[in-house]
Coordinates of N, CA and C in Angstrom, one line a residue:
M1 N 105.1 144.2 91.8 CA 104.4 143.1 93.0 C 106.1 142.3 93.5
S2 N 106.0 142.6 94.6 CA 107.5 141.9 95.3 C 106.7 140.5 95.7
A3 N 107.7 140.1 95.2 CA 107.8 138.3 96.0 C 108.4 138.5 97.1
Q4 N 107.5 137.7 98.1 CA 107.6 136.7 99.4 C 107.7 136.2 99.7
T5 N 108.8 135.3 100.7 CA 109.2 134.2 100.9 C 109.3 133.7 102.3
S6 N 108.9 133.0 102.5 CA 108.1 132.1 102.9 C 109.0 130.9 103.2
S7 N 108.5 129.5 104.9 CA 109.5 128.8 105.0 C 109.8 127.4 104.0
T8 N 108.5 128.1 103.0 CA 108.1 126.9 101.9 C 108.3 126.8 100.5
T9 N 109.6 128.5 100.5 CA 110.1 128.7 99.2 C 111.1 127.7 98.9
G10 N 110.8 127.0 97.3 CA 111.1 126.5 96.7 C 110.6 125.1 96.5
R11 N 109.4 125.4 97.1 CA 108.6 123.9 96.8 C 107.1 124.2 96.1
Q12 N 106.7 123.5 94.8 CA 105.7 123.5 94.4 C 104.9 122.1 94.6
I13 N 103.5 122.8 94.2 CA 102.4 121.3 94.0 C 102.7 121.0 92.6
A14 N 102.9 119.4 93.1 CA 103.0 118.5 91.5 C 101.0 118.4 91.5
W15 N 100.6 119.2 90.3 CA 99.3 119.0 90.2 C 98.7 117.3 89.8
P16 N 99.8 117.3 88.5 CA 99.5 115.4 88.0 C 99.4 114.5 89.4
S17 N 100.4 114.7 90.3 CA 100.3 113.4 91.0 C 99.6 113.2 92.4
V18 N 98.9 115.2 92.4 CA 97.8 114.7 93.5 C 96.4 114.9 92.6
I19 N 96.3 114.7 91.5 CA 95.3 114.5 90.7 C 95.1 112.9 90.4
T20 N 96.4 112.5 90.8 CA 96.4 110.7 90.0 C 95.7 109.6 91.4
V21 N 96.4 111.0 92.9 CA 95.8 110.3 93.8 C 94.3 110.3 94.0
I22 N 93.9 111.8 94.3 CA 93.2 111.8 94.9 C 91.4 111.0 93.9
S23 N 92.1 110.7 92.2 CA 91.6 110.0 91.1 C 91.2 108.4 91.7
A24 N 92.5 108.5 91.6 CA 92.3 106.8 92.5 C 91.5 106.9 94.0
A25 N 92.2 107.4 94.7 CA 91.1 107.8 96.1 C 90.1 107.1 95.6
I26 N 89.4 107.7 94.9 CA 87.5 108.1 94.6 C 87.4 106.5 94.3
L27 N 88.0 106.3 93.4 CA 87.1 105.0 93.0 C 87.5 103.6 93.6
I28 N 88.8 104.3 94.1 CA 89.1 102.6 95.7 C 88.1 102.7 96.4
G29 N 87.7 104.3 97.7 CA 86.8 104.2 98.2 C 84.7 104.2 97.6
A30 N 84.6 103.7 96.6 CA 83.7 104.4 96.2 C 83.2 102.2 96.3
E31 N 84.4 101.3 96.2 CA 85.0 100.2 96.3 C 84.5 99.8 97.9
V32 N 86.3 100.2 98.6 CA 85.7 99.6 99.7 C 84.5 100.2 100.8
F33 N 84.1 101.0 100.2 CA 82.7 101.5 101.2 C 81.6 100.8 100.8
G34 N 81.7 100.5 99.5 CA 80.2 100.1 99.0 C 80.3 98.9 99.7
A35 N 81.6 98.1 99.8 CA 81.5 96.6 100.5 C 81.6 96.9 101.9
A36 N 82.1 97.6 102.4 CA 81.6 97.8 103.9 C 80.2 97.8 104.2
F37 N 78.9 98.4 103.4 CA 77.9 98.8 103.1 C 76.5 97.4 102.9
A38 N 77.7 96.9 102.4 CA 77.3 95.9 101.6 C 77.4 93.9 103.0
G39 N 78.3 94.1 102.7 CA 79.3 93.2 103.8 C 79.0 93.3 105.5
G40 N 78.4 94.4 105.6 CA 77.3 94.9 106.5 C 76.1 93.9 106.5
W41 N 75.3 94.6 106.2 CA 74.9 94.0 105.2 C 74.1 92.0 105.3
A42 N 74.8 92.0 104.8 CA 75.8 90.3 104.1 C 75.1 89.6 105.7
L43 N 76.7 90.1 106.8 CA 77.2 89.8 107.5 C 75.6 89.9 108.7
A44 N 75.0 90.5 108.4 CA 74.1 90.4 109.2 C 72.5 89.9 109.0
I45 N 72.4 89.4 108.1 CA 71.8 88.6 107.1 C 72.2 87.5 108.6
L46 N 73.3 87.2 107.9 CA 73.4 85.7 107.8 C 74.0 85.5 109.9
F47 N 74.7 86.3 110.6 CA 73.7 86.3 112.1 C 72.9 87.0 112.5
G48 N 71.8 87.3 111.7 CA 70.4 86.6 112.1 C 70.0 88.7 112.9
L49 N 71.2 89.6 112.5 CA 70.7 90.9 113.3 C 69.5 91.3 112.7
D50 N 68.8 91.9 113.7 CA 68.2 93.3 113.5 C 68.5 94.3 112.3
D51 N 67.8 95.4 112.2 CA 68.1 96.6 111.4 C 69.4 97.2 111.9
T52 N 69.1 97.1 113.5 CA 69.4 98.6 114.3 C 71.7 97.2 114.1
G53 N 70.9 96.4 114.6 CA 72.9 95.3 114.2 C 73.0 95.5 113.2
A54 N 72.3 95.5 112.3 CA 73.2 96.0 110.5 C 73.8 96.6 110.6
H55 N 73.5 98.4 110.6 CA 73.7 99.8 110.8 C 74.4 99.5 112.1
I56 N 75.1 99.4 113.2 CA 76.2 99.1 113.7 C 77.1 98.7 112.8
L57 N 77.3 97.1 112.5 CA 78.1 96.8 111.6 C 78.2 97.5 110.2
Q58 N 77.6 97.7 109.7 CA 77.8 98.6 108.5 C 79.0 100.4 109.5
A59 N 78.3 100.9 110.3 CA 79.6 101.6 110.7 C 80.5 101.2 111.4
V60 N 80.8 100.2 111.6 CA 82.0 99.8 112.2 C 82.8 99.2 111.2
L61 N 82.0 99.0 110.0 CA 83.1 98.4 108.0 C 82.8 99.4 107.8
F62 N 82.6 100.2 108.0 CA 82.4 101.9 107.7 C 83.6 102.5 107.9
A63 N 84.0 102.4 109.4 CA 85.4 103.1 109.9 C 86.7 102.1 109.4
V64 N 86.7 100.8 109.8 CA 87.8 100.3 109.2 C 87.7 100.7 107.3
G65 N 87.1 101.0 106.9 CA 87.0 101.5 105.6 C 87.9 102.9 105.3
V66 N 87.8 104.0 105.8 CA 88.7 105.4 106.5 C 89.7 104.8 106.8
F67 N 90.2 103.8 108.2 CA 92.0 103.4 108.3 C 92.3 103.3 106.5
I68 N 91.1 102.7 106.7 CA 92.5 101.6 104.9 C 92.2 102.7 104.0
M69 N 91.9 103.9 104.1 CA 91.8 104.7 102.4 C 92.7 105.2 103.4
I70 N 92.7 106.4 104.6 CA 93.9 106.8 105.7 C 95.9 106.3 104.3
A71 N 95.4 104.9 105.3 CA 96.7 104.2 104.7 C 96.8 104.1 103.7
F72 N 96.0 104.6 101.8 CA 96.7 104.1 100.4 C 96.9 105.6 100.8
I73 N 95.9 106.8 101.3 CA 96.2 108.1 100.6 C 97.8 107.8 100.9
R74 N 98.3 107.7 102.2 CA 100.0 108.2 102.9 C 100.7 107.5 101.8
A75 N 100.5 106.2 101.6 CA 101.3 105.2 101.1 C 101.4 105.9 99.5
A76 N 100.0 106.6 98.9 CA 100.6 106.5 97.0 C 101.1 108.0 97.6
Q77 N 101.2 109.3 98.8 CA 101.8 110.6 98.7 C 103.1 109.7 99.0
R78 N 103.8 108.7 98.8 CA 105.2 108.0 99.4 C 105.9 108.1 97.7
V79 N 104.9 107.7 97.2 CA 105.6 107.1 96.3 C 104.7 108.3 94.8
E80 N 103.4 109.0 95.1 CA 103.9 110.6 93.9 C 103.9 110.8 95.1
P81 N 105.3 112.1 95.0 CA 104.2 113.0 96.1 C 104.3 114.2 95.7
F82 N 103.6 115.1 96.7 CA 102.3 115.9 96.5 C 103.2 117.4 95.9
T83 N 104.7 117.6 96.6 CA 105.1 118.3 96.5 C 106.9 118.2 95.1
R84 N 106.5 119.6 94.8 CA 108.6 119.4 94.6 C 109.3 120.1 94.0
R85 N 110.5 119.7 94.9 CA 111.0 121.4 94.7 C 111.3 122.1 93.4
S86 N 111.3 123.1 93.1 CA 111.4 124.3 92.2 C 112.7 124.6 91.7

């Protein structure tokens, strides 16, 4: 079998780092998105919104949660690099 070279020669995926970051993202994501839905529901009751208003508020908080998760993954990737030189 012949070895083929590519532009990523010398790089390997650091699976322990990838698994650590994915596991933390699942845990934190469950908390962030759960808080978004519960917070949207609570704020809708506080402000006297109907069901449609509650769903819109939950969608907005869900979008904020997506941005939080993207920021978390990027920061975690700086601390735990996904690739390493071989």
